[in-house]
Short mmCIF file of C-alpha atoms and ligand atoms in Angstrom, two decimals:
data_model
loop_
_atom_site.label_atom_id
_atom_site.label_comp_id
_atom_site.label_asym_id
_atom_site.label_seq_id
_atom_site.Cartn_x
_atom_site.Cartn_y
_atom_site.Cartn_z
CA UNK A 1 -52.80 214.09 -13.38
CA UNK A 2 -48.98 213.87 -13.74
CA UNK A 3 -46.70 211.21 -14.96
CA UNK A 4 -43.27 210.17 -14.81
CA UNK A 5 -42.04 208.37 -18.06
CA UNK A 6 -39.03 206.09 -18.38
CA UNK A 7 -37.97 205.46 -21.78
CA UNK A 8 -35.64 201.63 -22.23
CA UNK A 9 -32.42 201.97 -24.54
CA UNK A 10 -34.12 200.36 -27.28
CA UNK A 11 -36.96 202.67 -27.20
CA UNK A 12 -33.72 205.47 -27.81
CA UNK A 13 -31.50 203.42 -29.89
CA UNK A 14 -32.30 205.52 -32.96
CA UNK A 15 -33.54 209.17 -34.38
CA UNK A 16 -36.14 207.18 -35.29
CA UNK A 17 -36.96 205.83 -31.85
CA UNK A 18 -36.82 209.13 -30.51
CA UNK A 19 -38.93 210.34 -32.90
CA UNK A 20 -42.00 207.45 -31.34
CA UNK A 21 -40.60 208.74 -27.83
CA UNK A 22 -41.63 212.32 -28.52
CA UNK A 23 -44.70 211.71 -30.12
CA UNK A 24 -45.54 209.59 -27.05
CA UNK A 25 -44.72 212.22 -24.45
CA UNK A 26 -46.73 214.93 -26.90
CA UNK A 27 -49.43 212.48 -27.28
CA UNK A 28 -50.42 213.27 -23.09
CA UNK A 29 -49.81 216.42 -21.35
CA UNK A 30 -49.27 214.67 -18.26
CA UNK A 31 -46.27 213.13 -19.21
CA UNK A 32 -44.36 215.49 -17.29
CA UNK A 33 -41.07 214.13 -15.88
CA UNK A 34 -39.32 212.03 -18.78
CA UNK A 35 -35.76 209.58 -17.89
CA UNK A 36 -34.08 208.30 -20.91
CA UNK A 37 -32.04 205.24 -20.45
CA UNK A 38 -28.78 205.03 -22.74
CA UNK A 39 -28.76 204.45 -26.38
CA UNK A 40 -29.63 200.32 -26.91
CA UNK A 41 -29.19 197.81 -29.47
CA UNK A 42 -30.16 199.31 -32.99
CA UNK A 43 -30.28 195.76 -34.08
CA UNK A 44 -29.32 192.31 -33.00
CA UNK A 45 -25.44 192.13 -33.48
CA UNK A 46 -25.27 195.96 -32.09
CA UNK A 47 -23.46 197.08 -28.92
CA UNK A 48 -25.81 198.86 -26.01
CA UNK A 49 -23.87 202.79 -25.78
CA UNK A 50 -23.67 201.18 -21.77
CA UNK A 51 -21.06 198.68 -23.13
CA UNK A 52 -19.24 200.88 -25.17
CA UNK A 53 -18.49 203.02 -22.71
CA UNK A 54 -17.64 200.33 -20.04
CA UNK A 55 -15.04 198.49 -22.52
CA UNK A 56 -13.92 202.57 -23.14
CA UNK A 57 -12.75 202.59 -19.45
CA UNK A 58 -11.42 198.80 -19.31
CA UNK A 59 -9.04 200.23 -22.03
CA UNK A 60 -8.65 203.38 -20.43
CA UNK A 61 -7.68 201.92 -17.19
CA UNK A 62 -4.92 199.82 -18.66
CA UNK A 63 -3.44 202.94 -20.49
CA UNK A 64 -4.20 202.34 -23.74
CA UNK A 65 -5.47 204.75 -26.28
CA UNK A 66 -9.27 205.23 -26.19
CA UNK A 67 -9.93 207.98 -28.98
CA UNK A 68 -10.86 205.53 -31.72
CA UNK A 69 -13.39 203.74 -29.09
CA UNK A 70 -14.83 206.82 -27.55
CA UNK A 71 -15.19 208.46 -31.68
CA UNK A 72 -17.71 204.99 -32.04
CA UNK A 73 -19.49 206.28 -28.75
CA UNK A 74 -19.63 210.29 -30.16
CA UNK A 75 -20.93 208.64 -33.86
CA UNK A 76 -24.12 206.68 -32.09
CA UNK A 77 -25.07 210.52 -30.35
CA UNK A 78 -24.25 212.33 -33.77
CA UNK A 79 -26.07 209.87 -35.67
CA UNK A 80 -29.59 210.62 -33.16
CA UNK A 81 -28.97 214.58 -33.26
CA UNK A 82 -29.04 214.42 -37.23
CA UNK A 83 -31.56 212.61 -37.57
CA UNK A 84 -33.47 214.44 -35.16
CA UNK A 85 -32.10 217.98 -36.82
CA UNK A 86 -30.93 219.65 -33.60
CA UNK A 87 -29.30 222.67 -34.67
CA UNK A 88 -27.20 224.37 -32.59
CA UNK A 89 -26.97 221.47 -30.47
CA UNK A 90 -24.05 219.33 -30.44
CA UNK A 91 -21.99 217.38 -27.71
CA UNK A 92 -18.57 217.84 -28.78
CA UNK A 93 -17.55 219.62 -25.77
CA UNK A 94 -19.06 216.74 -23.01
CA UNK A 95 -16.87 214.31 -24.90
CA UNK A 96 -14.24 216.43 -24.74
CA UNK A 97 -14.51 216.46 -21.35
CA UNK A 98 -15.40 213.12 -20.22
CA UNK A 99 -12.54 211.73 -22.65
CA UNK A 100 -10.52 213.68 -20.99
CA UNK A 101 -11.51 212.85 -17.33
CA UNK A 102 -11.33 209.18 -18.78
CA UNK A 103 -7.48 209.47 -19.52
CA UNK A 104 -6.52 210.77 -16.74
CA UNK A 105 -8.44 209.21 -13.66
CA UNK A 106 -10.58 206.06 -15.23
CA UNK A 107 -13.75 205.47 -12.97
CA UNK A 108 -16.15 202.66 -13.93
CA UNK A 109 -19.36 204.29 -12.55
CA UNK A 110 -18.83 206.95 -14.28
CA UNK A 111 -18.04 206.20 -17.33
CA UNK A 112 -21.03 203.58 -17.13
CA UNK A 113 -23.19 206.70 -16.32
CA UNK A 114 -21.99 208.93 -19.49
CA UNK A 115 -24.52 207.00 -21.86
CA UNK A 116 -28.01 208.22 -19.88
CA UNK A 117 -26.39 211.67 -19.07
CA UNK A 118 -25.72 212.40 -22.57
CA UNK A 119 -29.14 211.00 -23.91
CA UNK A 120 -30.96 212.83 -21.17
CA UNK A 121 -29.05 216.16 -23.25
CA UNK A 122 -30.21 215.09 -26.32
CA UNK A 123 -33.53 214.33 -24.88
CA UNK A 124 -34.18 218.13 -23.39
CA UNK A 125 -32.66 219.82 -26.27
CA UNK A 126 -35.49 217.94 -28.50
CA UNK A 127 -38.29 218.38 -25.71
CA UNK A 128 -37.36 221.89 -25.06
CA UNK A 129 -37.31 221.07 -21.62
CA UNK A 130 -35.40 222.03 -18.15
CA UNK A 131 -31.97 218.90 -17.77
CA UNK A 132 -31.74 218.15 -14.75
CA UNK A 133 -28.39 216.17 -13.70
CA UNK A 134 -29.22 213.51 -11.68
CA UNK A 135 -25.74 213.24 -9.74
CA UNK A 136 -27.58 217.16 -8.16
CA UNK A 137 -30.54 214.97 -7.10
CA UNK A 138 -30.00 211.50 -6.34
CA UNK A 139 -27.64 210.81 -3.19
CA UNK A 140 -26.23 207.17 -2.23
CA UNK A 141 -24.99 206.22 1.49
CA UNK A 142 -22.09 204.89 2.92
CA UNK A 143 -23.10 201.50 2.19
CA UNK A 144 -23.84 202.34 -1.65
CA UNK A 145 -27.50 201.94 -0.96
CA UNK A 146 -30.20 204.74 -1.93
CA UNK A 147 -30.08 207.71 0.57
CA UNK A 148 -33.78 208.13 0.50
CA UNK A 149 -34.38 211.00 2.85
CA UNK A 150 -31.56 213.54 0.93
CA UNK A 151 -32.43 212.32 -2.51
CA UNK A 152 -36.36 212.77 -1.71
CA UNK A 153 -35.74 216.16 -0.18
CA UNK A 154 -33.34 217.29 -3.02
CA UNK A 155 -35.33 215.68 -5.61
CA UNK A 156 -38.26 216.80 -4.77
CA UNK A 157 -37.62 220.37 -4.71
CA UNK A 158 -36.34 220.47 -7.81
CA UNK A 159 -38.85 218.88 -9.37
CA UNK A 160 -41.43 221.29 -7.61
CA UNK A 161 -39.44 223.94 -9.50
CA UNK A 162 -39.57 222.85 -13.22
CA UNK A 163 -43.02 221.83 -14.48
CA UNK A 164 -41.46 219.46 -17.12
CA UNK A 165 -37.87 218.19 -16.80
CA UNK A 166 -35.62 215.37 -18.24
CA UNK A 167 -33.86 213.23 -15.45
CA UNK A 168 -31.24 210.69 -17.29
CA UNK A 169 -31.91 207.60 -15.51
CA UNK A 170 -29.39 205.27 -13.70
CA UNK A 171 -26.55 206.89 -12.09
CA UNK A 172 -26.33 209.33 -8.79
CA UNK A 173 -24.04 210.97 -6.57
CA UNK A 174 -22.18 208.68 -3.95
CA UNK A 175 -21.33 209.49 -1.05
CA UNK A 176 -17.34 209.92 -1.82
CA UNK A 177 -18.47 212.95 -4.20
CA UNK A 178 -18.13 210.61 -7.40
CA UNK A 179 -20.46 209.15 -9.65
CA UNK A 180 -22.67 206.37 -8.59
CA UNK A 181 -25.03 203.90 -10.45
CA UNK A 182 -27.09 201.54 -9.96
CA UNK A 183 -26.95 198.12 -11.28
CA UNK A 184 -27.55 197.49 -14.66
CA UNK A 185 -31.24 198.03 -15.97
CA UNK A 186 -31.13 200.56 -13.17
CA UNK A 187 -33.28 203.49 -15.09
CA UNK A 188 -35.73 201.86 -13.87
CA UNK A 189 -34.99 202.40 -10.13
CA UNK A 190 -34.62 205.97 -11.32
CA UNK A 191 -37.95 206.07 -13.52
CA UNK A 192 -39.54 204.66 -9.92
CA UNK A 193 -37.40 207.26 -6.99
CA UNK A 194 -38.79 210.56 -9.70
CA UNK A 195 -42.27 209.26 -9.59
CA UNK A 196 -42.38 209.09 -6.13
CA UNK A 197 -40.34 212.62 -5.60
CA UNK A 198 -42.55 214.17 -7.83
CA UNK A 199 -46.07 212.44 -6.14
CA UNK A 200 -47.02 210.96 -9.79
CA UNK A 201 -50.31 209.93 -10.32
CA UNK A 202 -48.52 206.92 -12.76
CA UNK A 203 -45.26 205.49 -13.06
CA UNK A 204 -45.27 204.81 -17.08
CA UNK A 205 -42.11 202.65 -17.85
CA UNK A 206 -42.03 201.87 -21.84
CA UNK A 207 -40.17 199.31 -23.21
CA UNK A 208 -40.12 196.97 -26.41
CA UNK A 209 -42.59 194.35 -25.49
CA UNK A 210 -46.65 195.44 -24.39
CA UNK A 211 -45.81 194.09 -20.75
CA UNK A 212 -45.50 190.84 -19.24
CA UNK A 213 -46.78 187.75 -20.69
CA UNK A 214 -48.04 185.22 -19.07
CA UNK A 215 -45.14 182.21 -19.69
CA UNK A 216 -42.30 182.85 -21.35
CA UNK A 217 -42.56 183.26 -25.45
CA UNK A 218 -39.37 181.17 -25.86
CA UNK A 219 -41.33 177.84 -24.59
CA UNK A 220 -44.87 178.66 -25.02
CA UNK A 221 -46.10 180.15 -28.46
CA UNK A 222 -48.07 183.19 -28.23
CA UNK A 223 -48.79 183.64 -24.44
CA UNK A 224 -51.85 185.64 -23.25
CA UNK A 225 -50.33 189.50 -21.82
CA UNK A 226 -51.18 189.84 -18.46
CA UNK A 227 -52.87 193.13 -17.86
CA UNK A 228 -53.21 193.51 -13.61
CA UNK A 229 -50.65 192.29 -11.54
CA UNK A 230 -50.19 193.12 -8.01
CA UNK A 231 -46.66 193.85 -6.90
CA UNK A 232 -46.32 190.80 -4.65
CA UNK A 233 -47.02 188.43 -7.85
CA UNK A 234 -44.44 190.44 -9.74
CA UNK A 235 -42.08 189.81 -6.83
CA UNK A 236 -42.51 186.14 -7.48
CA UNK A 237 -42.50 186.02 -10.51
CA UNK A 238 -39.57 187.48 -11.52
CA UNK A 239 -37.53 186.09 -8.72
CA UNK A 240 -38.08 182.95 -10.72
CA UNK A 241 -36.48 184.85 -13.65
CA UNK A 242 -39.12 186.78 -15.69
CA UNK A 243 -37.53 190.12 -16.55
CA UNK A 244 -38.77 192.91 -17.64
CA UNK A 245 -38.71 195.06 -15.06
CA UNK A 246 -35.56 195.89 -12.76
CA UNK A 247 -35.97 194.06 -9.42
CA UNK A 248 -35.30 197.39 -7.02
CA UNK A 249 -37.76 199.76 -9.07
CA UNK A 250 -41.02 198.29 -7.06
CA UNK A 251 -40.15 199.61 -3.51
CA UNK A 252 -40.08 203.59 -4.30
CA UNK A 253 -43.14 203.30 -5.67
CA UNK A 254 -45.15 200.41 -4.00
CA UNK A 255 -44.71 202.45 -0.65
CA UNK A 256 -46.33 205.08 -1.80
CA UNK A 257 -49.06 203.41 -3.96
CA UNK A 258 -48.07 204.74 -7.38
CA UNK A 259 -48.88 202.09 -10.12
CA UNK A 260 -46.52 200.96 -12.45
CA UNK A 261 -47.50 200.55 -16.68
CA UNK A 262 -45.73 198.46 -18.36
CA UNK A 263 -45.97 200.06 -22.18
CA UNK A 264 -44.54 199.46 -25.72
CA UNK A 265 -42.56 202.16 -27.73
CA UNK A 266 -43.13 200.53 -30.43
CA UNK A 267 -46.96 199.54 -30.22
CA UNK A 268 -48.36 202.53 -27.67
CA UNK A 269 -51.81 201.52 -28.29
CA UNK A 270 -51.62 198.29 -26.58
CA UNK A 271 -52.78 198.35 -23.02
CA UNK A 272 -49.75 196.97 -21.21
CA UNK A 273 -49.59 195.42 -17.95
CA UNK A 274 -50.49 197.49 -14.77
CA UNK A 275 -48.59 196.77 -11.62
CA UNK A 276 -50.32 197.94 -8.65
CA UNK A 277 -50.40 197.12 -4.77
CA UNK A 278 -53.84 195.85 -4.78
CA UNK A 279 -56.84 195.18 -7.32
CA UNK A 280 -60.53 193.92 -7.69
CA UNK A 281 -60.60 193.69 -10.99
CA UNK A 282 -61.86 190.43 -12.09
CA UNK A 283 -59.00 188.23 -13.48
CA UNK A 284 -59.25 186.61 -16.85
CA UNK A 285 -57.34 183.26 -15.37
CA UNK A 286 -56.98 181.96 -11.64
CA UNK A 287 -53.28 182.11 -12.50
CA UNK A 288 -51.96 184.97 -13.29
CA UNK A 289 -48.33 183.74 -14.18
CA UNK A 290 -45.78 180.84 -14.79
CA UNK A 291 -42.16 181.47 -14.49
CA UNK A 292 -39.57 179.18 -13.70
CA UNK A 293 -35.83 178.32 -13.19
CA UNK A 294 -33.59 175.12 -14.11
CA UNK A 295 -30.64 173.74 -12.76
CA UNK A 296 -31.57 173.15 -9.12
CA UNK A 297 -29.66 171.14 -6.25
CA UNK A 298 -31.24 169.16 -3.76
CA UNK A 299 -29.59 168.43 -0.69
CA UNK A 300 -31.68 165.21 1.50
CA UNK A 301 -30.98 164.97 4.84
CA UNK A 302 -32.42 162.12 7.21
CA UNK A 303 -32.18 161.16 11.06
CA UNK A 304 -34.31 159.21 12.97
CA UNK A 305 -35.98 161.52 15.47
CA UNK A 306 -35.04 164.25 13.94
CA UNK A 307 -38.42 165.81 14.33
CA UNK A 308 -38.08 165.72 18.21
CA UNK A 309 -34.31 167.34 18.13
CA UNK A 310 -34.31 171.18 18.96
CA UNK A 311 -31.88 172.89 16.57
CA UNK A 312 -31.71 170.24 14.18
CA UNK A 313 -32.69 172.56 11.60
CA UNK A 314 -30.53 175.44 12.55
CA UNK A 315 -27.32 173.38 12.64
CA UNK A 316 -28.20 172.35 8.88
CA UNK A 317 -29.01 175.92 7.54
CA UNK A 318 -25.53 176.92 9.80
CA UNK A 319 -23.66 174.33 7.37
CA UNK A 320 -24.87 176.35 4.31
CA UNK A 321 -23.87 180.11 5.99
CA UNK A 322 -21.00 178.71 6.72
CA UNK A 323 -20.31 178.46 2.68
CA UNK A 324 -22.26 181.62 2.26
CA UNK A 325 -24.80 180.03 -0.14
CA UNK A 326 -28.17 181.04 0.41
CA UNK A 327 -30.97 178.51 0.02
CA UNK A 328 -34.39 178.35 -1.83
CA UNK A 329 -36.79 176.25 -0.26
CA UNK A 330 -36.51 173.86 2.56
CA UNK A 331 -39.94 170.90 1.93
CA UNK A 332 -39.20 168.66 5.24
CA UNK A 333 -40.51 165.77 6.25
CA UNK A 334 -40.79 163.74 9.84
CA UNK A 335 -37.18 162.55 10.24
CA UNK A 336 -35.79 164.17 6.61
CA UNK A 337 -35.39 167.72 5.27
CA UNK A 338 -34.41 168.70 1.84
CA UNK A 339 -32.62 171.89 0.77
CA UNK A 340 -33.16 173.27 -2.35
CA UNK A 341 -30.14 175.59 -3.33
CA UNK A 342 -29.24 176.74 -6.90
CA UNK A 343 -26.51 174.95 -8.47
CA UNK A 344 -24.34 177.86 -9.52
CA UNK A 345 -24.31 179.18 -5.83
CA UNK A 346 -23.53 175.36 -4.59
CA UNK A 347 -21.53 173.04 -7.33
CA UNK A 348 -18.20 174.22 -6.00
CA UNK A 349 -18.55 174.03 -2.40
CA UNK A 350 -20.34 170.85 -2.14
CA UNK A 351 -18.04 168.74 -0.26
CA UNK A 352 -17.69 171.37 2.07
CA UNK A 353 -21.32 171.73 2.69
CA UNK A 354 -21.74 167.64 3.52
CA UNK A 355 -18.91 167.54 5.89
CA UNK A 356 -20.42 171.13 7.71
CA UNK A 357 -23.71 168.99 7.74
CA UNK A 358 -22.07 166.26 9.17
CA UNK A 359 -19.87 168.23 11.74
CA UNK A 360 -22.81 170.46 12.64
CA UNK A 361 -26.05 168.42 13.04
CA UNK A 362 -24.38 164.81 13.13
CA UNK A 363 -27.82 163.18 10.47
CA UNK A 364 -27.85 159.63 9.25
CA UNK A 365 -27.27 160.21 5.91
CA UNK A 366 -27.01 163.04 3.71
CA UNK A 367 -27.45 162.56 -0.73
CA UNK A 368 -26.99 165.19 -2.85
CA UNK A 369 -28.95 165.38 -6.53
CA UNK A 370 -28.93 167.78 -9.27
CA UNK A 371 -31.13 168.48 -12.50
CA UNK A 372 -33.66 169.97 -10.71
CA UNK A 373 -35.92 173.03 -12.07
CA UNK A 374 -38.57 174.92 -10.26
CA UNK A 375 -41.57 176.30 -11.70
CA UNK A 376 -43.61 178.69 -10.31
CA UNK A 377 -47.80 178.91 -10.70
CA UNK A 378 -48.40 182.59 -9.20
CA UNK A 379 -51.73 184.33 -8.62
CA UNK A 380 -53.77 185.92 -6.46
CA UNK A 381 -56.71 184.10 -7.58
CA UNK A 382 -56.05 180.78 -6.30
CA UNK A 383 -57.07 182.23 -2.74
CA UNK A 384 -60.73 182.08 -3.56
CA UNK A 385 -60.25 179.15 -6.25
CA UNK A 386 -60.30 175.41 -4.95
CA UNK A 387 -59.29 172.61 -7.27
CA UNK A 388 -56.25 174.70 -8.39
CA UNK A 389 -53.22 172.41 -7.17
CA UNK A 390 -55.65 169.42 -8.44
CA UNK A 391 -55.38 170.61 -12.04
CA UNK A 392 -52.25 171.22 -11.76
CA UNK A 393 -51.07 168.03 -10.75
CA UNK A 394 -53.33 166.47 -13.25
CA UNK A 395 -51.90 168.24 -16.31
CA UNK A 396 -48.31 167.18 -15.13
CA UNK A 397 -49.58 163.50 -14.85
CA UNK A 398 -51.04 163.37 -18.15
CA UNK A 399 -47.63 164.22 -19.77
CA UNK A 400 -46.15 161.90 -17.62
CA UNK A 401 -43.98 164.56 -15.71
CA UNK A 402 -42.52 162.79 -12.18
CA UNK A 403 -42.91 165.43 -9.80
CA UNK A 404 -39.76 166.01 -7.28
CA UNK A 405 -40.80 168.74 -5.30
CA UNK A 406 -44.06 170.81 -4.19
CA UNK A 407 -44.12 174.28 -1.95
CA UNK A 408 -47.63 176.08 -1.61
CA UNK A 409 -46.85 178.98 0.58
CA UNK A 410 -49.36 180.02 3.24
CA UNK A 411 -49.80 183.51 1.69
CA UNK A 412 -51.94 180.81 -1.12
CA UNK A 413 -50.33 183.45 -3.84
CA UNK A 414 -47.94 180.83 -5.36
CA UNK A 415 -47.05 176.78 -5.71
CA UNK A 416 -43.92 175.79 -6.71
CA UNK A 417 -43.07 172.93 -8.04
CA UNK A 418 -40.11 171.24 -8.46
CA UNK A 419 -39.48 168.84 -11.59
CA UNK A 420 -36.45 167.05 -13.66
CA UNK A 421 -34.54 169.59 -15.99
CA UNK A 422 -35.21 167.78 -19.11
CA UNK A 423 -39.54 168.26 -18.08
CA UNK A 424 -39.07 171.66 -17.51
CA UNK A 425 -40.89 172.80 -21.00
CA UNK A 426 -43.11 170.14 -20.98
CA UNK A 427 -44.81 171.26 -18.07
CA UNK A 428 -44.90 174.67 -18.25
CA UNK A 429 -46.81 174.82 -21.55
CA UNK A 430 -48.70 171.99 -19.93
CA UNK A 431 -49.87 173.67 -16.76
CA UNK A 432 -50.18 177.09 -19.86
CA UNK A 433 -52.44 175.13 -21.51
CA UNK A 434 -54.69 173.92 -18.21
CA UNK A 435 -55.14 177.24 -16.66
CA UNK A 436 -55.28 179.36 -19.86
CA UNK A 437 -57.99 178.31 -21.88
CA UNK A 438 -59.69 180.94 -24.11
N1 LIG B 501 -27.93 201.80 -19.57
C1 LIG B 501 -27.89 201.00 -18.39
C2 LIG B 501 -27.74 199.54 -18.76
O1 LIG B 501 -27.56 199.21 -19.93
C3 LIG B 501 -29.05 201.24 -17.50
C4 LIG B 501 -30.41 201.06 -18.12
O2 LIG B 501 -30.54 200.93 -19.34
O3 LIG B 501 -31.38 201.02 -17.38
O4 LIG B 501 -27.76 198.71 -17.90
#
């Protein structure tokens, strides 16, 4: 059995975090292949190390004098490595250096990268583990995108070499021979490319919460955790903006069929939630999650025969490339189809998108509405459940939630629905409350 661990910055914001951390790794021989994100908030108010070190080059970059910000950054490292009572460790010298590489030719990606490289020093020195420097094992192409066959060659090697190794998540080496990270949360793309280099049995990425819930705890109190989800539920789910997890860190795994746990630093007995590609484990709940988005725009477009014109619908979706917005669901109906785009994406080009409408695909009429937000009901349940969209619709009804939109997807994995902004928390603890009843 062997595991890659990924540890979040607030799981290493603190001696005392790294403290948990190690008794977690020590806890399971398996945990093998450890990659420490950057120091995180200690508290509230605090700064992530990330941020520090960002704002360090924004300053450096416009000349000014960065020793008093980049002392802050050294006092967050010194504070871990006496607490931790590292002797004979110390990183005076890497500051030295990156200070001075900082001054003299500012670059954002790596500065940004500084925070897990230095935490991944910390973290060896403590282990008394190999360190391996991720910019020697994780390549990026041309187009800044992974470059999968190098990095899994390169990586995996290595990795075949040291038994147990610290690999400081988020940052590689690009293609132009400088630093290179990922976006931000991006240890966890990391966490997910050394499990699959390394052929882990588990992908174990701990965090501060005991994995996802099933609504968000900001409108409903207390939801259930949800403790199997498949990767296509996750996908859908937090495209309609649950977060815990960073977006890119399913594919290296899901290819290769390495689960993902979801686990707490701060509460390691809890279960978690288990991501994997497929399961037969009996759900608790036909749904396994609610997640949803305000602030919607609705674009209504009618014609009379528009069902018998070829290209109707291609001339409309042209009007929207045009303005380079891309669009979220398209409900249509015999001689009218509505766009759904988001509102950020589509506020400021609006006019423009009417008249392309207009130009392109010549409709009737063409009214524009905003306010919307979209809720999602995911799970894989509903396949083999009938009388889900009933209840659904039922519990909106009885809170007297108007309905503006519905999408149930072939796949039978999700319906969205699409209601007014001001309903938005209404019915999500409504349809909560329907589906999850013990
Ligand atoms: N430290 C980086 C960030 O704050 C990456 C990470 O934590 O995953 O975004």
């Amino acid at each position: 059995m062997k595991k890659v661990v990924k540890f979040g910055g607030s799981s290493l914001a603190s001696a005392e975090q790294f403290k948990k951390v190690g008794n977690i790794i020590h806890a399971d021989e398996s945990r093998v292949y450890v990659v420490p994100s950057a120091p995180g908030k200690r508290f509230d108010e605090d700064t992530k190390v990330t941020d520090m070190l960002l704002h360090a080059y924004e300053s450096a970059s416009e000349g000014k004098d960065i020793k008093e910000e980049m002392k802050a950054i050294k006092a967050r490292y010194d504070e871990i490595i006496t607490g931790l009572e590292l002797k004979d460790f110390s990183l005076d010298q890497d500051f030295e250096e990156i200070t001075k590489l900082l001054i003299e030719n500012p670059q954002k990606d790596f500065a940004a990268s500084r925070g897990e490289f230095l935490n991944g020093k910390i973290m060896a020195a403590y282990l008394g583990i190999d360190f391996i420097d991720s910019a020697e094992v994780i390549y990026f192409n041309e187009e800044g995108n992974l470059n999968d066959y190098k990095t899994y060659k390169r990586l995996g090697e290595r990795l075949s070499q040291c038994e147990r190794a610290v690999i400081p998540g988020f940052y590689g080496m690009g293609k132009d021979g400088n630093i290179k990270t990922f976006s931000r949360g991006g240890s966890d793309v990391t966490g997910s490319i050394v499990a699959r280099a390394s052929k882990a049995d588990v992908y174990e990425n701990w965090t501060d919460v005991s994995g996802f819930l099933v609504a968000d705890p900001r409108i409903v109190p207390d939801p259930k955790p949800i403790k199997y989800i498949t990767y296509r539920e996750l996908r859908e789910l937090s495209y309609m903006g649950a977060s815990v997890l960073h977006e890119d860190a399913i594919f290296p795994v899901r290819s290769c069929g390495i689960p993902i746990n979801i686990k707490n630093t701060n509460a390691p007995e809890d279960a978690g939630t288990w991501i994997v590609e497929s399961t037969c484990k009996k759900q608790d709940y036909v749904v396994t999650g609610i997640a949803g988005k305000k602030d919607f725009c609705t674009i209504f477009i009618s014609k009379a025969m528009m069902n018998a014109e070829i290209g109707f619908g291609r001339k409309v979706l042209q009007a929207f490339e045009e303005n380079n917005i891309s669009f979220e669901h398209m409900p249509s109906g015999i001689d009218t189809m509505t766009i759904v785009v988001h509102a950020d994406e589509f506020m400021d080009k609006e006019q423009s998108v009417v008249s392309a409408i207009h130009r392109l695909a010549e409709p009737d009429s063409v009214e524009i509405e905003s306010g919307l937000a979209l809720i999602a009901v995911v799970g894989r349940g509903m396949k083999s459940a009938s009388g889900t969209a009933g209840k659904l619709f039922t519990a909106l009804a009885n809170k007297g939630i108007n309905i503006k939109m519905i999408d149930q997807g072939s796949s039978e994995l999700n319906i969205i629905i699409g209601v007014e902004n001001k309903d938005f928390e209404t019915a999500i603890e409504a349809i909560y409350k329907t589906f999850i009843t013990k």
